[in-house]
mmCIF file of C-alpha atoms in Angstrom:
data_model
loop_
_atom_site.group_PDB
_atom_site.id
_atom_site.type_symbol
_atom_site.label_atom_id
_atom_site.label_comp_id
_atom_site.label_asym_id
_atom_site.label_seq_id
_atom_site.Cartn_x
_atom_site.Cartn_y
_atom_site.Cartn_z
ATOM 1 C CA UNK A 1432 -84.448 -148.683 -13.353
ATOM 2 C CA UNK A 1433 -85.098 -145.252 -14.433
ATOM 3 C CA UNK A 1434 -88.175 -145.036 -15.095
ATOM 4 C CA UNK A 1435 -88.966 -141.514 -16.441
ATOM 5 C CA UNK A 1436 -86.438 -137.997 -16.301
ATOM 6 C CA UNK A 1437 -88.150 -134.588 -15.921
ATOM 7 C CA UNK A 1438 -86.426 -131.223 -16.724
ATOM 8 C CA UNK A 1439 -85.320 -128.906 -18.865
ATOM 9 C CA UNK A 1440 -84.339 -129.529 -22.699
ATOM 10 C CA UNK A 1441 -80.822 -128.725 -22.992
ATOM 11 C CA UNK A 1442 -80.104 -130.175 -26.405
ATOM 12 C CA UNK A 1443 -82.036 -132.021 -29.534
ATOM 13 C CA UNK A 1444 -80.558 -133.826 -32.492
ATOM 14 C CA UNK A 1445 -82.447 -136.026 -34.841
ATOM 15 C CA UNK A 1446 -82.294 -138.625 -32.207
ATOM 16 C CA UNK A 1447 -81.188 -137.724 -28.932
ATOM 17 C CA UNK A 1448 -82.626 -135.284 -26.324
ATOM 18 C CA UNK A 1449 -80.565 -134.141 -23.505
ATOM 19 C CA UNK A 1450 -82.503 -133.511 -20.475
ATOM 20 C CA UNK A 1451 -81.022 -131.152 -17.450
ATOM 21 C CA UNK A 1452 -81.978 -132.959 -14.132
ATOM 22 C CA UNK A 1453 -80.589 -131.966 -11.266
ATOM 23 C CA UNK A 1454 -77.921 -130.364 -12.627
ATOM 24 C CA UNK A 1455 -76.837 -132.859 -14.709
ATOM 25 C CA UNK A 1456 -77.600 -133.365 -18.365
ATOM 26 C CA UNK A 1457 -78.992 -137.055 -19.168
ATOM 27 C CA UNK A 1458 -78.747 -138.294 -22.995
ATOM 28 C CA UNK A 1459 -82.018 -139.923 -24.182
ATOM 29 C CA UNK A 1460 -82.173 -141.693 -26.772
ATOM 30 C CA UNK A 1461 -85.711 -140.631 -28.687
ATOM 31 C CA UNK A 1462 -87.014 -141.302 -32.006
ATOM 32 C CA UNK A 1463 -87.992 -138.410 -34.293
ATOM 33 C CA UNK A 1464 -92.059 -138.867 -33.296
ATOM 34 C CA UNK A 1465 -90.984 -137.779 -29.822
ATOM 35 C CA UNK A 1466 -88.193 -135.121 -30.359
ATOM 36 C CA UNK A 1467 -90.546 -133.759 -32.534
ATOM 37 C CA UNK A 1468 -92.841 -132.689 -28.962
ATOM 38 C CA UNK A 1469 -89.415 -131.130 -27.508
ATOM 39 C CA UNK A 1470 -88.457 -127.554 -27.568
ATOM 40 C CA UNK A 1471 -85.405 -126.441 -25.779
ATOM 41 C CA UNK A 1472 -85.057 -124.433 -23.331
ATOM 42 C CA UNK A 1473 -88.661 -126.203 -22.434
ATOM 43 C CA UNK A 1474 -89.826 -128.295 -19.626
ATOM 44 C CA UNK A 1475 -90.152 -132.192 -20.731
ATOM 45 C CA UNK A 1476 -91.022 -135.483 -18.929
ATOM 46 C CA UNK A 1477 -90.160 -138.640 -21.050
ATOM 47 C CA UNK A 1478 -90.964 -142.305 -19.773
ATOM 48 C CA UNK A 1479 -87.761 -143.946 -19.999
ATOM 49 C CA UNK A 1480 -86.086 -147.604 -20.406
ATOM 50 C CA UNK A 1481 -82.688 -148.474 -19.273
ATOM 51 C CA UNK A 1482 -80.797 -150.699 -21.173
ATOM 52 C CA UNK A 1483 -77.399 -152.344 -19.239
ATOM 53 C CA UNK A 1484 -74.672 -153.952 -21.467
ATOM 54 C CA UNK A 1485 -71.267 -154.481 -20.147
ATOM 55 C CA UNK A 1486 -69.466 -151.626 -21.565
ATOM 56 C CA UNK A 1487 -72.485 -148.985 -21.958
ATOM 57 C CA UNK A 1488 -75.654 -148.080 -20.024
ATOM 58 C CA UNK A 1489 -77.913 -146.415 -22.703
ATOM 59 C CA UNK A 1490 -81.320 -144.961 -21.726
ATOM 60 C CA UNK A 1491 -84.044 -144.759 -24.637
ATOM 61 C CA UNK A 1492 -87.127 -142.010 -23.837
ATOM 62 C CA UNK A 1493 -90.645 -142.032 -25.091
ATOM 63 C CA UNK A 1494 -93.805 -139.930 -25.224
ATOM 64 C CA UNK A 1495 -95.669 -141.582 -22.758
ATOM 65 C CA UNK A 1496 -95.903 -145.086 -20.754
ATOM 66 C CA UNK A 1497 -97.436 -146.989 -23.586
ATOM 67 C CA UNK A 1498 -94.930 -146.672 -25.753
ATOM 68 C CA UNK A 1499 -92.097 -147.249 -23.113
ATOM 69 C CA UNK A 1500 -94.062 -150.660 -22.311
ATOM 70 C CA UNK A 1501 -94.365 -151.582 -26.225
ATOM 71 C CA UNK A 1502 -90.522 -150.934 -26.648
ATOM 72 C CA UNK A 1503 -89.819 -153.367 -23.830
ATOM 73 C CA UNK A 1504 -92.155 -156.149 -24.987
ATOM 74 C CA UNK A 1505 -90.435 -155.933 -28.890
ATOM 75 C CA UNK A 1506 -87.378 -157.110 -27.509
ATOM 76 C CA UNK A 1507 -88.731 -160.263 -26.113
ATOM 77 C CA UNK A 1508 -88.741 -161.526 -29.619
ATOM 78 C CA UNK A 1509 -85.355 -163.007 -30.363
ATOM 79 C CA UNK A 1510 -83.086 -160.996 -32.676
ATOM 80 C CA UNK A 1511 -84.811 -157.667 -31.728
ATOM 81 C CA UNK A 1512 -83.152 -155.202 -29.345
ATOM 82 C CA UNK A 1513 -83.355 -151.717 -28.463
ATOM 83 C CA UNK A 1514 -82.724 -150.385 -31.725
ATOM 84 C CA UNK A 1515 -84.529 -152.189 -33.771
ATOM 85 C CA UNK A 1516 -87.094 -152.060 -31.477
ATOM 86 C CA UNK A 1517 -87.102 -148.158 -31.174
ATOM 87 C CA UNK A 1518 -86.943 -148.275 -34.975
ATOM 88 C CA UNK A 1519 -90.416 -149.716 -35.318
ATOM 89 C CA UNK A 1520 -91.759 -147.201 -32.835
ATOM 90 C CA UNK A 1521 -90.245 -144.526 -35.230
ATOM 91 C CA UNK A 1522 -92.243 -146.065 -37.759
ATOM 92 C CA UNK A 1523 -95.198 -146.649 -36.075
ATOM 93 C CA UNK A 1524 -97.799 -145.660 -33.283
ATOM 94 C CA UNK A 1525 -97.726 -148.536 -30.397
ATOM 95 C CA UNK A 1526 -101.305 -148.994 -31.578
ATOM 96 C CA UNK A 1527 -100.622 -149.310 -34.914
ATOM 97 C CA UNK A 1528 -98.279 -151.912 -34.147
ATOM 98 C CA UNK A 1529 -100.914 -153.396 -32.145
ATOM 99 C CA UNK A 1530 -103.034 -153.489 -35.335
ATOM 100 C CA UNK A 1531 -100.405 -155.383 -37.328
ATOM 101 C CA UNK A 1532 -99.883 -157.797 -34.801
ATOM 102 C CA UNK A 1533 -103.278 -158.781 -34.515
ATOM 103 C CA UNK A 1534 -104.199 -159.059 -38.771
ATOM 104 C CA UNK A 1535 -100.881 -160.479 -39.329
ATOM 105 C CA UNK A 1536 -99.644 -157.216 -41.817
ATOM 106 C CA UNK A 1537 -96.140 -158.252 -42.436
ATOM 107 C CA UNK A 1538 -95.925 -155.260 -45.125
ATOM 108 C CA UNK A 1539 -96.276 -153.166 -41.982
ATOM 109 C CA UNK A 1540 -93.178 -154.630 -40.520
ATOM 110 C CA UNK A 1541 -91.054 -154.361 -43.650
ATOM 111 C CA UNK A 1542 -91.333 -151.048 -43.237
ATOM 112 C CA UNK A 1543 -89.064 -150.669 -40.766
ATOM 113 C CA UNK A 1544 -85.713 -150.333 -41.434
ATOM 114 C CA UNK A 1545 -83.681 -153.836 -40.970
ATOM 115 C CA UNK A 1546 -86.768 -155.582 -40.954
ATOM 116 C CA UNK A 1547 -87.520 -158.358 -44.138
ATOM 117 C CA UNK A 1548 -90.381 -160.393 -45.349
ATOM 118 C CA UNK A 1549 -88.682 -163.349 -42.958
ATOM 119 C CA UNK A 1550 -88.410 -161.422 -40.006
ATOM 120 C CA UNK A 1551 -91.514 -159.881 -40.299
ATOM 121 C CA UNK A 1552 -92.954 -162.959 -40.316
ATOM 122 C CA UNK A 1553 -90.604 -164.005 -37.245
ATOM 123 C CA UNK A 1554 -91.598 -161.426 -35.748
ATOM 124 C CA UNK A 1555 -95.322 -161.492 -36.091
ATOM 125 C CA UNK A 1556 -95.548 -165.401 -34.775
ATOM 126 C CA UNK A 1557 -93.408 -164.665 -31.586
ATOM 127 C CA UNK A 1558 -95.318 -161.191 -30.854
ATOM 128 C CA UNK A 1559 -98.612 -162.101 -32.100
ATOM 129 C CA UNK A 1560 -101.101 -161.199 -28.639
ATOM 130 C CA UNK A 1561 -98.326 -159.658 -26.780
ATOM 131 C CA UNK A 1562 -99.004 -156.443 -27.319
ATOM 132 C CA UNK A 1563 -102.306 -156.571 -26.833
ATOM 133 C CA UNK A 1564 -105.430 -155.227 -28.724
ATOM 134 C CA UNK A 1565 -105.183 -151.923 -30.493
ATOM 135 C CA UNK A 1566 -107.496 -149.143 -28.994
ATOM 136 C CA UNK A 1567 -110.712 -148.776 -31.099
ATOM 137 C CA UNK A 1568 -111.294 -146.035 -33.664
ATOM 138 C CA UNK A 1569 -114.065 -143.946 -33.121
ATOM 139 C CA UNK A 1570 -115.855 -142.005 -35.856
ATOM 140 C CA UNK A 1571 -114.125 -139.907 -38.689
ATOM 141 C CA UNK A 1572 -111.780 -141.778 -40.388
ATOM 142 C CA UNK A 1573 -113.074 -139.988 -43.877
ATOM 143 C CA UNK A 1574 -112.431 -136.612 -42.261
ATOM 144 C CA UNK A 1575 -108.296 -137.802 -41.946
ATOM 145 C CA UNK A 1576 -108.230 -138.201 -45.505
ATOM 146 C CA UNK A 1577 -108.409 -134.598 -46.342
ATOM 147 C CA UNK A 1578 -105.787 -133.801 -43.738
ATOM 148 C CA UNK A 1579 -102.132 -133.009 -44.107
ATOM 149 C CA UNK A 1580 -100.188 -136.478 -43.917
ATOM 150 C CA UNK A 1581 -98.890 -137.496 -40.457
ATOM 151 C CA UNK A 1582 -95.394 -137.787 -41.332
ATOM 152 C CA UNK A 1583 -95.342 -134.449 -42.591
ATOM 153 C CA UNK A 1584 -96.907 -133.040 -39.434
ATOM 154 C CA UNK A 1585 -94.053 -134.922 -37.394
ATOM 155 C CA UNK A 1586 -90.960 -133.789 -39.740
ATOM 156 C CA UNK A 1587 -92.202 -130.046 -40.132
ATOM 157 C CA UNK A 1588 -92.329 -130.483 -35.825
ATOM 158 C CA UNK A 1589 -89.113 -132.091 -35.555
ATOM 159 C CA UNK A 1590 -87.487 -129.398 -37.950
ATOM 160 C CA UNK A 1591 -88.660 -126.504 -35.916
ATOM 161 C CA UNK A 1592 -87.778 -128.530 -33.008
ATOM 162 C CA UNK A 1593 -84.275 -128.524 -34.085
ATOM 163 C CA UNK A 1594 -84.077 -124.803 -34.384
ATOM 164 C CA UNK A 1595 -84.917 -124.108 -38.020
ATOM 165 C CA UNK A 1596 -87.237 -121.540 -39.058
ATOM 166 C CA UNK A 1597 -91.271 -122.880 -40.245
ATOM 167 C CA UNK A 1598 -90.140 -121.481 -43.983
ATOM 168 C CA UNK A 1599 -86.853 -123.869 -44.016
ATOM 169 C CA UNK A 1600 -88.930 -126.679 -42.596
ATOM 170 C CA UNK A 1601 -91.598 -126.040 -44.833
ATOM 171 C CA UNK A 1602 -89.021 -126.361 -48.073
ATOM 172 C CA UNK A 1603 -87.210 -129.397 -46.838
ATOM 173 C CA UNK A 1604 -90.508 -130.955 -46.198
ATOM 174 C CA UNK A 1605 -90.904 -130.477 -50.208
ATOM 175 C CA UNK A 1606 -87.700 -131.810 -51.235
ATOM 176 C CA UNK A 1607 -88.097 -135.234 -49.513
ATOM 177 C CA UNK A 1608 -91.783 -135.553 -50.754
ATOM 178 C CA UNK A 1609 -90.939 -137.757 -53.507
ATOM 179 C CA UNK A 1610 -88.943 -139.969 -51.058
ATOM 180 C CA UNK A 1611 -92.037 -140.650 -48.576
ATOM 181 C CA UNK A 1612 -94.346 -140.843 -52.192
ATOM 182 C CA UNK A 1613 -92.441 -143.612 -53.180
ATOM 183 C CA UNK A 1614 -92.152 -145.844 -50.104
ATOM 184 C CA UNK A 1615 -96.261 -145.211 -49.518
ATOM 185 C CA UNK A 1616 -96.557 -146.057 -53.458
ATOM 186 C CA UNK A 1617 -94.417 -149.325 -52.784
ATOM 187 C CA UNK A 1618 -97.278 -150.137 -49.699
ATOM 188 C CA UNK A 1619 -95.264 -149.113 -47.117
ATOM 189 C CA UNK A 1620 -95.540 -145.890 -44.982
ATOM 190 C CA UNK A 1621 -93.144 -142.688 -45.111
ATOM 191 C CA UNK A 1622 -90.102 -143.267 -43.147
ATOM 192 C CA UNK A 1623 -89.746 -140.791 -41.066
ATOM 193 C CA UNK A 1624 -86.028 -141.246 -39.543
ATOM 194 C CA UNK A 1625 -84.868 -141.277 -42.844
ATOM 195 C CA UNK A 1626 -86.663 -138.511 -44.080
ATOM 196 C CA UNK A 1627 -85.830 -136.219 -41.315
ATOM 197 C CA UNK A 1628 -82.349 -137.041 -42.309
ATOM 198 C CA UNK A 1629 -82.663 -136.457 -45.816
ATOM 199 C CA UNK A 1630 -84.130 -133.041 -44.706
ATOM 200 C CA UNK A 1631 -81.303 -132.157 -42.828
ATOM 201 C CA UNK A 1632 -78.834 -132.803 -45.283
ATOM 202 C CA UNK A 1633 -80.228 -130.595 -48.000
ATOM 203 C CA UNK A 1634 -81.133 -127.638 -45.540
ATOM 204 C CA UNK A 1635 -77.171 -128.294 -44.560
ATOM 205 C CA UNK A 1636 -76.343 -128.098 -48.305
ATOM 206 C CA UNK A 1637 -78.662 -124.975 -48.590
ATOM 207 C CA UNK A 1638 -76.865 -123.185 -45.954
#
């Protein structure tokens, strides 16, 4: 198993980071949280998880060992596998995951993309204590609340990531606005895959 790669960015795209080691340029597959911390031309250590199928080897890279570790215990539910699994860490923290585990919050689940009110709640009797107990929040919460949204943070990061200029990012950040509004509105959270690929499509269209 390869169990982390450290070098050089080469390459970012909305979901893969190509890391030079050794010479040799090794495709990770990453979701937008942790392209976002990327820069090219930058040095970059990602935890990573092999996955073998017969016609493919296909390694996925994270942020740190936590998350690695929560992407491999997903897919010992039945019906999830890497992507679905990496889909619900582009959704959410490992913690928060953690957190919706433990209180049973299928609504957290649904909003992952290919996830619905019956798998969710799959999903949450098969995984329920697996992933252990969230880490405990200490003080401000109330402080957060005045604070610019998370998903914006992580888009605007994975933008500039990308290559595009803070004033572009900025912009397509305000076009897909309405999109995140309305899937928090519906008591879900903003997707950010999606959104960082509705952003790129209209700074494409700009340009």
């Amino acid at each position: 198993m390869i169990a982390f790669v450290n070098g050089v960015v080469a390459a970012l795209t909305p979901a893969l980071a190509v890391i030079e080691v050794g010479g040799v340029g090794m495709a990770v597959h990453c979701t937008p949280n942790t392209i976002a911390g990327l820069r090219v031309g930058e040095q970059a250590r990602l935890a990573t998880s092999l996955v073998v199928r017969e016609d493919s080897l296909t390694l996925y890279g994270f942020a740190d060992d936590d998350e690695r570790q929560v992407f491999e215990l997903l897919q010992t539910a039945s019906g999830v596998g890497p992507r679905v699994a990496q889909a619900m860490l582009g959704v959410h923290t490992p913690d928060a995951l953690r957190a919706a585990f433990a209180s049973g919050d299928a609504k957290a689940l649904t909003a992952v993309p290919g996830i619905g009110p019956k798998g969710a709640q799959k999903l949450l009797l098969e995984l329920k204590g697996k992933l252990g107990a969230p880490a405990p929040v200490v003080g401000a919460q109330r402080a957060v609340a005045s604070a610019p949204a998370p998903w914006t943070e992580q888009l605007t990061a994975a933008l500039i990531g990308l290559g595009y200029a803070s004033r572009e990012a900025e912009e397509a950040v305000v076009i897909v606005t309405p999109q995140a509004e309305a899937a928090i509105a519906s008591g879900g959270s903003a997707p950010v895959p999606q959104l960082l690929r509705a952003a790129l499509q209209s700074l494409n269209r700009a340009r």
